[in-house]
Amino acid sequence: MKIDTPARPRPRGRPREFDELKALDQAMLVFWRLGYEGASVADLTGAMGITAPSLYAAFGSKEGLYRRVLERYQTGPGAYTWTALTEEPTARGAIERVLRESARVFTRRKHPHGCMISTAVLRCAEAHQPVADLVASLRTSAVELFRERIARGIEAGELPPGTDASAMARYHGAILQGMSVQAQDGASEAELLGLVDVAMRAWGGGAGRPRAR
Amino acid sequence: MKIDTPARPRPRGRPREFDELKALDQAMLVFWRLGYEGASVADLTGAMGITAPSLYAAFGSKEGLYRRVLERYQTGPGAYTWTALTEEPTARGAIERVLRESARVFTRRKHPHGCMISTAVLRCAEAHQPVADLVASLRTSAVELFRERIARGIEAGELPPGTDASAMARYHGAILQGMSVQAQDGASEAELLGLVDVAMRAWGGGAGRPRAR
DNA sequence: CGATTTCAATAGTGAGCGTTATGAAAATCG
DNA sequence: CGATTTTCATAACGCTCACTATTGAAATCG
């Protein structure tokens, strides 16, 4: 038997001519580079290779498209954060890995520098406040992930029982957000890694992992 | 003798009906809250209490007004940074004071939270790139101020001779920028101060100044 | 096949953007 | 006083914004 897409019979009418995921990836690059307010629908449709009516039929609105892009960012370019936090055996190792991988990812040339969420929609017109609130909640969620990982590290005895997990989480969140700002301002991977070296001193006990300097 | 404005004879035509500095302060609050792109000329003229032609006669353009506002921010609400860096006797004390004062200033209720420059115009439409470049240069200048202060601290023997002043400066710049993001996202002064406590551990040697916890 | 359904392209919609032309009002100068 | 200069207020400028009505093309269904 020949089944090209299992449980997915060809839909009724004229088939869509563009790949929704590829279009989302192109839209992501535009939003990433220009920001939510700075990206016009014309910019988006141009990069996505579709017309405005197609965009609105598929995503509802510019805001709807942005929300879809944010979801895709989290499971795509931004997924390394969640991966590092769950894979590494210690809290310190997990967070250090997030920071060091961020130094590399934030300065890649295949996409705009910096994190798409850390430095997105900070100030905006009142009409776009719902979008700003959403992005802000994504940032606070990331800090909360840090806090949970550190709290588990405390329970595991990696850190002194009196450690302030919230303060530690906000601290590393700030480092990440600051790295994103500086990556956008032109900092290199090496410069960001040097910053991380300093940042990890807050964990005490000398250098985190021995690195050639 | 009676001289109201010394060396400033009443100018020729109809006198201006608004105070330029007060208008700048009102414009500052609008740009601070909504960002450069998010603030419309209508928002600005409304807050400044003047009409659009008056704005253009006095400041040239929206961009010109923004540049004037940035200058005024640096000598006004943002001046504490320069003050702390020059007044404090040690590099560590100077930078710690910048961070602690920032925690307070970033959460004041008399103006929008966060720093007006640290988190301004990060992404924007290509038409506004000159503005983005200007603000980015202000950020890198701030980091450079940190670097110079730390370098002087090294020369003074406060820090080991091998200390990487650039990395230390970028680190504290990132802390400041991250604090600005979190202040905008709703962090309290106490939360930011807890963050600073952690950040200052990078200087080694236990707690910076003994604080009640 | 004809009927139906969905998509794509053209061509626009009203609203808001930053900006400015116009003319009256308010000051100084001679 | 009249002439000049500058500012103020009204009203609009052209343009771009996000968004959509319309129409025809391309697929499946019966």
Short mmCIF file of C-alpha atoms (C1' of nucleotides) in Angstrom, two decimals:
data_model
loop_
_atom_site.label_atom_id
_atom_site.label_comp_id
_atom_site.label_asym_id
_atom_site.label_seq_id
_atom_site.Cartn_x
_atom_site.Cartn_y
_atom_site.Cartn_z
CA MET A 1 0.00 0.00 0.00
CA LYS A 2 1.10 3.55 -0.62
CA ILE A 3 0.33 6.14 2.02
CA ASP A 4 2.16 9.44 1.57
CA THR A 5 0.74 11.24 4.63
CA PRO A 6 -0.84 8.68 7.00
CA ALA A 7 -4.06 9.82 8.74
CA ARG A 8 -4.02 13.00 6.64
CA PRO A 9 -6.26 12.71 3.57
CA ARG A 10 -5.81 15.45 1.04
CA PRO A 11 -8.09 18.34 2.16
CA ARG A 12 -11.03 19.40 0.09
CA GLY A 13 -10.24 22.48 -1.97
CA ARG A 14 -7.22 23.96 -3.66
CA PRO A 15 -4.04 22.98 -1.86
CA ARG A 16 -1.86 25.60 -0.20
CA GLU A 17 1.11 26.55 -2.34
CA PHE A 18 3.53 27.47 0.45
CA ASP A 19 5.06 25.55 3.34
CA GLU A 20 3.65 27.00 6.54
CA LEU A 21 6.71 26.08 8.61
CA LYS A 22 9.16 27.53 6.12
CA ALA A 23 7.06 30.67 5.98
CA LEU A 24 7.15 30.84 9.78
CA ASP A 25 10.92 30.55 9.74
CA GLN A 26 11.21 33.42 7.31
CA ALA A 27 8.81 35.51 9.39
CA MET A 28 10.89 34.68 12.45
CA LEU A 29 14.00 36.15 10.89
CA VAL A 30 12.13 39.36 10.03
CA PHE A 31 10.62 39.79 13.51
CA TRP A 32 13.97 38.90 15.05
CA ARG A 33 15.78 41.56 13.07
CA LEU A 34 13.21 44.37 13.08
CA GLY A 35 11.18 43.69 16.22
CA TYR A 36 7.42 43.39 16.39
CA GLU A 37 6.63 47.03 15.72
CA GLY A 38 9.46 47.50 13.25
CA ALA A 39 8.41 44.62 11.03
CA SER A 40 5.70 45.65 8.58
CA VAL A 41 3.30 43.23 6.96
CA ALA A 42 4.96 44.11 3.68
CA ASP A 43 8.35 43.11 5.13
CA LEU A 44 6.87 39.84 6.32
CA THR A 45 5.02 38.86 3.15
CA GLY A 46 8.07 39.75 1.10
CA ALA A 47 10.31 37.45 3.11
CA MET A 48 7.70 34.70 3.37
CA GLY A 49 7.06 34.73 -0.35
CA ILE A 50 3.30 35.02 0.04
CA THR A 51 0.73 37.77 -0.34
CA ALA A 52 -1.05 39.57 2.45
CA PRO A 53 -4.36 37.71 2.03
CA SER A 54 -2.51 34.39 2.33
CA LEU A 55 -0.84 35.56 5.51
CA TYR A 56 -4.15 36.58 7.04
CA ALA A 57 -5.87 33.36 5.95
CA ALA A 58 -3.14 31.25 7.51
CA PHE A 59 -2.28 33.23 10.67
CA GLY A 60 -5.19 35.56 11.31
CA SER A 61 -3.24 38.75 11.92
CA LYS A 62 0.25 40.14 12.36
CA GLU A 63 -0.08 39.50 16.08
CA GLY A 64 -1.24 35.92 15.48
CA LEU A 65 1.74 35.34 13.24
CA TYR A 66 4.06 36.73 15.88
CA ARG A 67 2.62 34.40 18.51
CA ARG A 68 3.15 31.43 16.22
CA VAL A 69 6.70 32.60 15.56
CA LEU A 70 7.41 32.86 19.28
CA GLU A 71 6.22 29.29 19.81
CA ARG A 72 8.41 28.09 16.99
CA TYR A 73 11.37 30.04 18.36
CA GLN A 74 11.05 28.31 21.71
CA THR A 75 11.02 24.84 20.19
CA GLY A 76 13.64 25.76 17.60
CA PRO A 77 16.48 28.26 18.03
CA GLY A 78 15.66 28.75 21.71
CA ALA A 79 15.29 25.11 22.65
CA TYR A 80 18.91 24.72 23.72
CA THR A 81 18.10 26.47 26.99
CA TRP A 82 15.53 23.91 28.06
CA THR A 83 17.80 21.11 26.83
CA ALA A 84 20.76 22.30 28.86
CA LEU A 85 18.70 22.79 32.00
CA THR A 86 17.32 19.25 31.88
CA GLU A 87 20.34 17.36 30.57
CA GLU A 88 23.12 18.63 32.79
CA PRO A 89 23.53 16.78 36.09
CA THR A 90 24.19 19.83 38.25
CA ALA A 91 22.51 23.21 38.53
CA ARG A 92 25.79 25.01 38.11
CA GLY A 93 26.73 22.98 35.06
CA ALA A 94 23.30 23.45 33.54
CA ILE A 95 23.29 27.22 33.88
CA GLU A 96 26.90 27.58 32.81
CA ARG A 97 26.07 25.58 29.70
CA VAL A 98 23.11 27.85 28.96
CA LEU A 99 25.33 30.90 29.19
CA ARG A 100 28.18 29.49 27.13
CA GLU A 101 25.89 28.17 24.42
CA SER A 102 24.13 31.54 24.41
CA ALA A 103 27.44 33.25 23.72
CA ARG A 104 27.75 31.14 20.60
CA VAL A 105 24.11 31.27 19.50
CA PHE A 106 23.79 35.02 20.11
CA THR A 107 26.62 35.75 17.67
CA ARG A 108 25.72 33.35 14.87
CA ARG A 109 25.72 34.86 11.44
CA LYS A 110 22.78 32.82 10.16
CA HIS A 111 20.31 34.91 12.10
CA PRO A 112 20.17 38.28 13.92
CA HIS A 113 22.36 38.58 16.99
CA GLY A 114 20.99 38.20 20.50
CA CYS A 115 17.98 36.39 21.87
CA MET A 116 14.64 36.93 20.17
CA ILE A 117 12.78 37.01 23.49
CA SER A 118 15.20 38.55 25.98
CA THR A 119 15.25 41.84 24.14
CA ALA A 120 11.87 41.87 22.38
CA VAL A 121 9.02 44.40 22.67
CA LEU A 122 10.37 46.11 25.78
CA ARG A 123 8.75 49.43 25.03
CA CYS A 124 5.88 49.74 22.60
CA ALA A 125 2.74 51.67 21.74
CA GLU A 126 -0.21 51.01 24.03
CA ALA A 127 -2.04 49.24 21.22
CA HIS A 128 0.57 46.49 21.33
CA GLN A 129 0.59 46.04 25.08
CA PRO A 130 -0.89 42.52 24.90
CA VAL A 131 2.09 41.44 22.82
CA ALA A 132 4.49 43.10 25.25
CA ASP A 133 2.81 41.31 28.15
CA LEU A 134 3.15 37.97 26.40
CA VAL A 135 6.84 38.41 25.70
CA ALA A 136 7.43 39.65 29.25
CA SER A 137 5.75 36.51 30.58
CA LEU A 138 8.09 34.40 28.45
CA ARG A 139 11.06 36.16 30.06
CA THR A 140 9.79 35.67 33.59
CA SER A 141 9.07 32.02 32.76
CA ALA A 142 12.68 31.58 31.73
CA VAL A 143 13.85 33.02 35.04
CA GLU A 144 11.43 30.69 36.79
CA LEU A 145 13.02 27.74 34.96
CA PHE A 146 16.39 28.87 36.30
CA ARG A 147 14.95 29.12 39.79
CA GLU A 148 13.50 25.63 39.70
CA ARG A 149 16.78 24.16 38.47
CA ILE A 150 18.72 25.93 41.20
CA ALA A 151 16.19 24.87 43.83
CA ARG A 152 16.67 21.26 42.76
CA GLY A 153 20.40 21.77 43.04
CA ILE A 154 19.94 22.98 46.60
CA GLU A 155 17.81 19.95 47.43
CA ALA A 156 20.48 17.73 45.93
CA GLY A 157 23.06 19.25 48.24
CA GLU A 158 25.02 20.97 45.46
CA LEU A 159 24.48 24.34 47.09
CA PRO A 160 24.24 25.51 50.71
CA PRO A 161 20.71 25.15 52.12
CA GLY A 162 20.38 28.89 52.72
CA THR A 163 20.99 29.77 49.09
CA ASP A 164 18.52 32.29 47.65
CA ALA A 165 17.38 30.45 44.54
CA SER A 166 15.22 33.33 43.34
CA ALA A 167 18.04 35.85 43.54
CA MET A 168 20.40 33.43 41.80
CA ALA A 169 17.82 32.87 39.05
CA ARG A 170 17.22 36.58 38.51
CA TYR A 171 20.96 37.13 38.45
CA HIS A 172 21.51 34.65 35.65
CA GLY A 173 18.46 35.92 33.86
CA ALA A 174 19.98 39.38 33.93
CA ILE A 175 23.26 38.02 32.60
CA LEU A 176 21.44 36.37 29.72
CA GLN A 177 19.42 39.48 28.93
CA GLY A 178 22.51 41.66 29.12
CA MET A 179 24.39 39.30 26.84
CA SER A 180 21.56 39.62 24.36
CA VAL A 181 21.78 43.41 24.42
CA GLN A 182 25.53 43.36 23.92
CA ALA A 183 25.32 40.78 21.15
CA GLN A 184 22.98 43.12 19.33
CA ASP A 185 25.41 45.94 19.96
CA GLY A 186 28.17 43.96 18.25
CA ALA A 187 29.91 41.98 20.99
CA SER A 188 31.76 38.89 19.75
CA GLU A 189 31.41 35.33 21.02
CA ALA A 190 34.82 35.60 22.72
CA GLU A 191 33.79 38.79 24.49
CA LEU A 192 30.55 37.22 25.69
CA LEU A 193 32.45 34.15 26.90
CA GLY A 194 34.77 36.40 28.87
CA LEU A 195 31.70 37.96 30.42
CA VAL A 196 30.41 34.49 31.32
CA ASP A 197 33.73 33.64 32.95
CA VAL A 198 33.26 36.57 35.29
CA ALA A 199 29.62 35.78 35.86
CA MET A 200 30.30 32.21 36.95
CA ARG A 201 32.50 33.50 39.77
CA ALA A 202 29.30 34.22 41.64
CA TRP A 203 29.09 30.48 42.28
CA GLY A 204 32.27 30.71 44.35
CA GLY A 205 35.13 28.24 44.47
CA GLY A 206 37.32 29.51 41.67
CA ALA A 207 36.86 28.76 37.97
CA GLY A 208 33.85 26.67 37.10
CA ARG A 209 35.40 24.44 34.51
CA PRO A 210 39.14 24.82 33.87
CA ARG A 211 39.43 26.72 30.61
CA ALA A 212 42.51 27.80 28.70
CA ARG A 213 42.71 31.58 28.80
CA MET B 1 19.84 98.10 37.99
CA LYS B 2 17.30 95.51 36.85
CA ILE B 3 18.44 92.75 34.52
CA ASP B 4 16.06 89.84 34.21
CA THR B 5 18.10 87.82 31.70
CA PRO B 6 21.64 89.23 31.52
CA ALA B 7 23.22 89.11 28.00
CA ARG B 8 19.92 87.85 26.59
CA PRO B 9 17.87 90.69 25.07
CA ARG B 10 14.30 89.78 24.34
CA PRO B 11 14.35 88.16 20.89
CA ARG B 12 12.68 89.78 17.97
CA GLY B 13 9.32 88.17 17.23
CA ARG B 14 6.51 86.66 19.23
CA PRO B 15 7.85 84.98 22.35
CA ARG B 16 7.58 81.24 22.81
CA GLU B 17 4.70 80.24 25.04
CA PHE B 18 6.14 76.98 26.40
CA ASP B 19 9.21 76.11 28.45
CA GLU B 20 11.55 74.10 26.23
CA LEU B 21 13.07 72.17 29.12
CA LYS B 22 9.73 71.28 30.66
CA ALA B 23 8.53 70.15 27.25
CA LEU B 24 11.67 68.00 26.90
CA ASP B 25 10.97 66.40 30.27
CA GLN B 26 7.45 65.52 29.22
CA ALA B 27 8.70 64.13 25.91
CA MET B 28 11.26 62.10 27.85
CA LEU B 29 8.55 60.38 29.84
CA VAL B 30 6.67 59.49 26.66
CA PHE B 31 9.72 58.10 24.85
CA TRP B 32 10.75 56.30 28.03
CA ARG B 33 7.39 54.61 28.34
CA LEU B 34 6.58 53.87 24.69
CA GLY B 35 9.98 53.68 23.05
CA TYR B 36 11.10 55.63 20.00
CA GLU B 37 8.92 53.82 17.49
CA GLY B 38 5.99 53.40 19.85
CA ALA B 39 5.74 57.09 20.67
CA SER B 40 3.76 58.97 18.04
CA VAL B 41 4.08 62.68 17.42
CA ALA B 42 0.49 62.97 18.65
CA ASP B 43 1.49 61.27 21.93
CA LEU B 44 4.40 63.67 22.26
CA THR B 45 2.61 66.90 21.48
CA GLY B 46 -0.22 65.88 23.79
CA ALA B 47 2.13 65.35 26.71
CA MET B 48 4.23 68.40 25.91
CA GLY B 49 1.19 70.63 25.66
CA ILE B 50 2.21 72.05 22.32
CA THR B 51 1.11 71.58 18.73
CA ALA B 52 2.97 69.73 16.03
CA PRO B 53 4.25 72.85 14.23
CA SER B 54 5.70 74.13 17.51
CA LEU B 55 7.46 70.82 18.03
CA TYR B 56 8.97 70.94 14.56
CA ALA B 57 9.99 74.57 14.88
CA ALA B 58 11.77 73.89 18.17
CA PHE B 59 13.29 70.46 17.58
CA GLY B 60 13.30 69.87 13.83
CA SER B 61 11.83 66.40 13.80
CA LYS B 62 10.78 63.50 15.97
CA GLU B 63 14.32 62.15 15.71
CA GLY B 64 15.79 65.52 16.64
CA LEU B 65 13.54 65.67 19.68
CA TYR B 66 14.62 62.18 20.68
CA ARG B 67 18.28 63.13 20.46
CA ARG B 68 17.68 66.16 22.66
CA VAL B 69 15.79 63.96 25.12
CA LEU B 70 18.67 61.49 25.25
CA GLU B 71 21.10 64.28 26.06
CA ARG B 72 18.83 65.53 28.80
CA TYR B 73 18.42 62.02 30.17
CA GLN B 74 22.16 61.62 30.51
CA THR B 75 22.56 64.85 32.45
CA GLY B 76 19.35 64.28 34.41
CA PRO B 77 17.90 60.94 35.48
CA GLY B 78 20.95 59.06 34.20
CA ALA B 79 23.61 61.29 35.72
CA TYR B 80 23.92 59.23 38.90
CA THR B 81 26.01 56.70 37.00
CA TRP B 82 28.71 59.17 36.09
CA THR B 83 28.56 60.67 39.58
CA ALA B 84 29.04 57.33 41.29
CA LEU B 85 31.92 56.34 39.02
CA THR B 86 33.83 59.53 39.72
CA GLU B 87 33.00 60.09 43.37
CA GLU B 88 33.65 56.67 44.88
CA PRO B 89 37.25 56.03 45.91
CA THR B 90 37.47 52.43 44.68
CA ALA B 91 36.40 50.74 41.46
CA ARG B 92 34.47 48.11 43.35
CA GLY B 93 32.67 50.67 45.46
CA ALA B 94 31.90 52.81 42.43
CA ILE B 95 30.36 50.01 40.43
CA GLU B 96 28.48 48.57 43.39
CA ARG B 97 27.02 52.00 44.01
CA VAL B 98 25.93 52.26 40.37
CA LEU B 99 24.16 48.92 40.61
CA ARG B 100 22.49 49.61 43.96
CA GLU B 101 21.33 53.07 42.94
CA SER B 102 20.06 51.59 39.69
CA ALA B 103 17.93 49.14 41.66
CA ARG B 104 16.24 52.11 43.28
CA VAL B 105 16.05 54.36 40.24
CA PHE B 106 14.81 51.58 37.95
CA THR B 107 11.79 50.98 40.15
CA ARG B 108 10.78 54.55 40.91
CA ARG B 109 7.12 55.31 40.41
CA LYS B 110 7.66 58.82 39.10
CA HIS B 111 8.83 57.55 35.74
CA PRO B 112 8.75 54.31 33.70
CA HIS B 113 10.74 51.44 35.14
CA GLY B 114 14.17 50.52 33.86
CA CYS B 115 16.88 52.53 32.14
CA MET B 116 15.90 54.66 29.19
CA ILE B 117 19.07 53.76 27.28
CA SER B 118 19.91 50.20 28.31
CA THR B 119 16.75 48.84 26.77
CA ALA B 120 15.98 51.38 24.05
CA VAL B 121 15.60 50.85 20.29
CA LEU B 122 17.11 47.38 20.28
CA ARG B 123 15.19 46.23 17.22
CA CYS B 124 13.59 48.68 14.83
CA ALA B 125 12.59 49.30 11.25
CA GLU B 126 15.48 50.00 8.90
CA ALA B 127 14.37 53.60 8.51
CA HIS B 128 15.25 54.21 12.16
CA GLN B 129 18.65 52.53 12.07
CA PRO B 130 20.52 55.82 12.68
CA VAL B 131 18.64 56.21 15.95
CA ALA B 132 19.37 52.61 16.91
CA ASP B 133 23.06 53.15 16.17
CA LEU B 134 23.14 56.24 18.36
CA VAL B 135 21.54 54.50 21.33
CA ALA B 136 23.82 51.49 20.87
CA SER B 137 26.82 53.80 20.98
CA LEU B 138 25.56 55.26 24.26
CA ARG B 139 25.41 51.74 25.70
CA THR B 140 28.92 50.85 24.60
CA SER B 141 30.15 54.18 25.95
CA ALA B 142 28.71 53.27 29.34
CA VAL B 143 30.55 49.96 29.28
CA GLU B 144 33.69 51.83 28.31
CA LEU B 145 33.24 54.09 31.36
CA PHE B 146 33.10 50.96 33.50
CA ARG B 147 36.24 49.66 31.85
CA GLU B 148 38.16 52.85 32.48
CA ARG B 149 37.14 52.92 36.12
CA ILE B 150 38.16 49.29 36.59
CA ALA B 151 41.45 49.87 34.79
CA ARG B 152 42.18 52.73 37.18
CA GLY B 153 41.37 50.40 40.04
CA ILE B 154 43.89 47.92 38.72
CA GLU B 155 46.54 50.63 38.44
CA ALA B 156 45.77 51.65 41.99
CA GLY B 157 46.43 48.13 43.16
CA GLU B 158 42.83 47.44 44.16
CA LEU B 159 42.67 44.50 41.80
CA PRO B 160 45.22 41.89 40.66
CA PRO B 161 47.34 43.12 37.76
CA GLY B 162 46.10 40.33 35.47
CA THR B 163 42.46 41.37 35.83
CA ASP B 164 40.57 41.56 32.54
CA ALA B 165 39.09 45.03 32.82
CA SER B 166 37.12 44.69 29.57
CA ALA B 167 35.46 41.47 30.64
CA MET B 168 34.65 42.92 34.04
CA ALA B 169 33.17 46.00 32.39
CA ARG B 170 31.04 44.01 29.98
CA TYR B 171 29.91 41.84 32.86
CA HIS B 172 28.63 44.77 34.88
CA GLY B 173 27.14 46.31 31.77
CA ALA B 174 25.19 43.12 31.25
CA ILE B 175 24.02 43.17 34.86
CA LEU B 176 22.79 46.71 34.42
CA GLN B 177 21.04 45.94 31.14
CA GLY B 178 19.48 42.82 32.59
CA MET B 179 18.28 44.75 35.62
CA SER B 180 16.64 47.22 33.28
CA VAL B 181 14.80 44.42 31.48
CA GLN B 182 13.59 42.90 34.71
CA ALA B 183 12.56 46.25 36.13
CA GLN B 184 10.37 46.72 33.08
CA ASP B 185 8.99 43.23 33.61
CA GLY B 186 7.92 44.17 37.12
CA ALA B 187 10.84 43.27 39.40
CA SER B 188 10.89 45.19 42.70
CA GLU B 189 13.78 47.16 44.15
CA ALA B 190 14.34 44.43 46.75
CA GLU B 191 14.51 41.77 44.05
CA LEU B 192 16.99 43.81 42.04
CA LEU B 193 19.10 44.40 45.16
CA GLY B 194 19.17 40.65 45.77
CA LEU B 195 20.38 40.25 42.22
CA VAL B 196 23.11 42.81 42.87
CA ASP B 197 24.20 40.93 46.00
CA VAL B 198 24.83 37.89 43.84
CA ALA B 199 26.49 39.92 41.12
CA MET B 200 29.01 41.48 43.49
CA ARG B 201 30.30 38.04 44.44
CA ALA B 202 32.21 38.11 41.16
CA TRP B 203 34.62 40.49 42.90
CA GLY B 204 35.58 37.68 45.30
CA GLY B 205 36.25 37.96 49.00
CA GLY B 206 32.77 37.43 50.42
CA ALA B 207 30.09 40.06 50.81
CA GLY B 208 30.99 43.49 49.46
CA ARG B 209 29.55 45.63 52.20
CA PRO B 210 28.05 43.90 55.22
CA ARG B 211 24.30 44.05 54.74
CA ALA B 212 21.51 42.75 56.93
CA ARG B 213 19.76 39.92 55.14
"C1'" DC C 1 -18.61 16.21 -16.29
"C1'" DG C 2 -20.67 20.02 -12.82
"C1'" DA C 3 -20.70 21.53 -8.10
"C1'" DT C 4 -18.17 22.77 -4.25
"C1'" DT C 5 -14.37 24.26 -1.62
"C1'" DT C 6 -10.20 26.49 -0.78
"C1'" DC C 7 -6.45 29.32 -2.12
"C1'" DA C 8 -4.03 33.27 -4.55
"C1'" DA C 9 -3.58 37.77 -6.72
"C1'" DT C 10 -5.21 42.39 -7.62
"C1'" DA C 11 -6.54 46.28 -5.84
"C1'" DG C 12 -8.01 48.59 -2.76
"C1'" DT C 13 -10.04 50.10 2.44
"C1'" DG C 14 -9.97 53.59 6.34
"C1'" DA C 15 -6.90 55.04 9.78
"C1'" DG C 16 -2.77 56.75 11.52
"C1'" DC C 17 1.90 58.06 10.62
"C1'" DG C 18 5.47 62.07 10.47
"C1'" DT C 19 5.43 66.38 8.54
"C1'" DT C 20 4.09 70.99 6.66
"C1'" DA C 21 1.50 75.00 4.20
"C1'" DT C 22 -1.29 78.87 5.60
"C1'" DG C 23 -2.72 82.67 8.09
"C1'" DA C 24 -3.78 84.94 12.35
"C1'" DA C 25 -1.66 86.51 16.85
"C1'" DA C 26 1.94 88.67 19.60
"C1'" DA C 27 6.07 90.55 20.29
"C1'" DT C 28 10.13 94.21 18.83
"C1'" DC C 29 11.97 97.85 15.75
"C1'" DG C 30 11.96 102.32 13.51
"C1'" DC D 1 1.74 104.09 14.46
"C1'" DG D 2 3.25 100.58 10.53
"C1'" DA D 3 6.69 97.11 9.31
"C1'" DT D 4 9.00 93.06 10.61
"C1'" DT D 5 9.75 88.83 12.90
"C1'" DT D 6 8.58 84.80 15.23
"C1'" DT D 7 5.11 81.72 17.26
"C1'" DC D 8 0.75 79.59 17.43
"C1'" DA D 9 -3.44 77.05 15.70
"C1'" DT D 10 -6.05 74.96 12.00
"C1'" DA D 11 -6.10 72.02 8.56
"C1'" DA D 12 -4.35 69.40 5.72
"C1'" DC D 13 -0.30 66.88 3.05
"C1'" DG D 14 1.49 62.38 0.95
"C1'" DC D 15 2.62 58.01 2.64
"C1'" DT D 16 2.54 53.78 4.95
"C1'" DC D 17 0.21 51.03 8.12
"C1'" DA D 18 -2.57 46.63 9.06
"C1'" DC D 19 -6.13 44.59 6.83
"C1'" DT D 20 -9.85 42.92 3.34
"C1'" DA D 21 -13.48 42.68 -0.66
"C1'" DT D 22 -13.49 40.68 -5.02
"C1'" DT D 23 -12.50 37.64 -8.56
"C1'" DG D 24 -10.56 33.85 -10.82
"C1'" DA D 25 -7.65 29.60 -10.45
"C1'" DA D 26 -6.92 24.87 -8.70
"C1'" DA D 27 -8.04 21.20 -6.26
"C1'" DT D 28 -11.75 17.31 -4.51
"C1'" DC D 29 -16.47 15.35 -4.42
"C1'" DG D 30 -20.54 13.25 -6.44
#
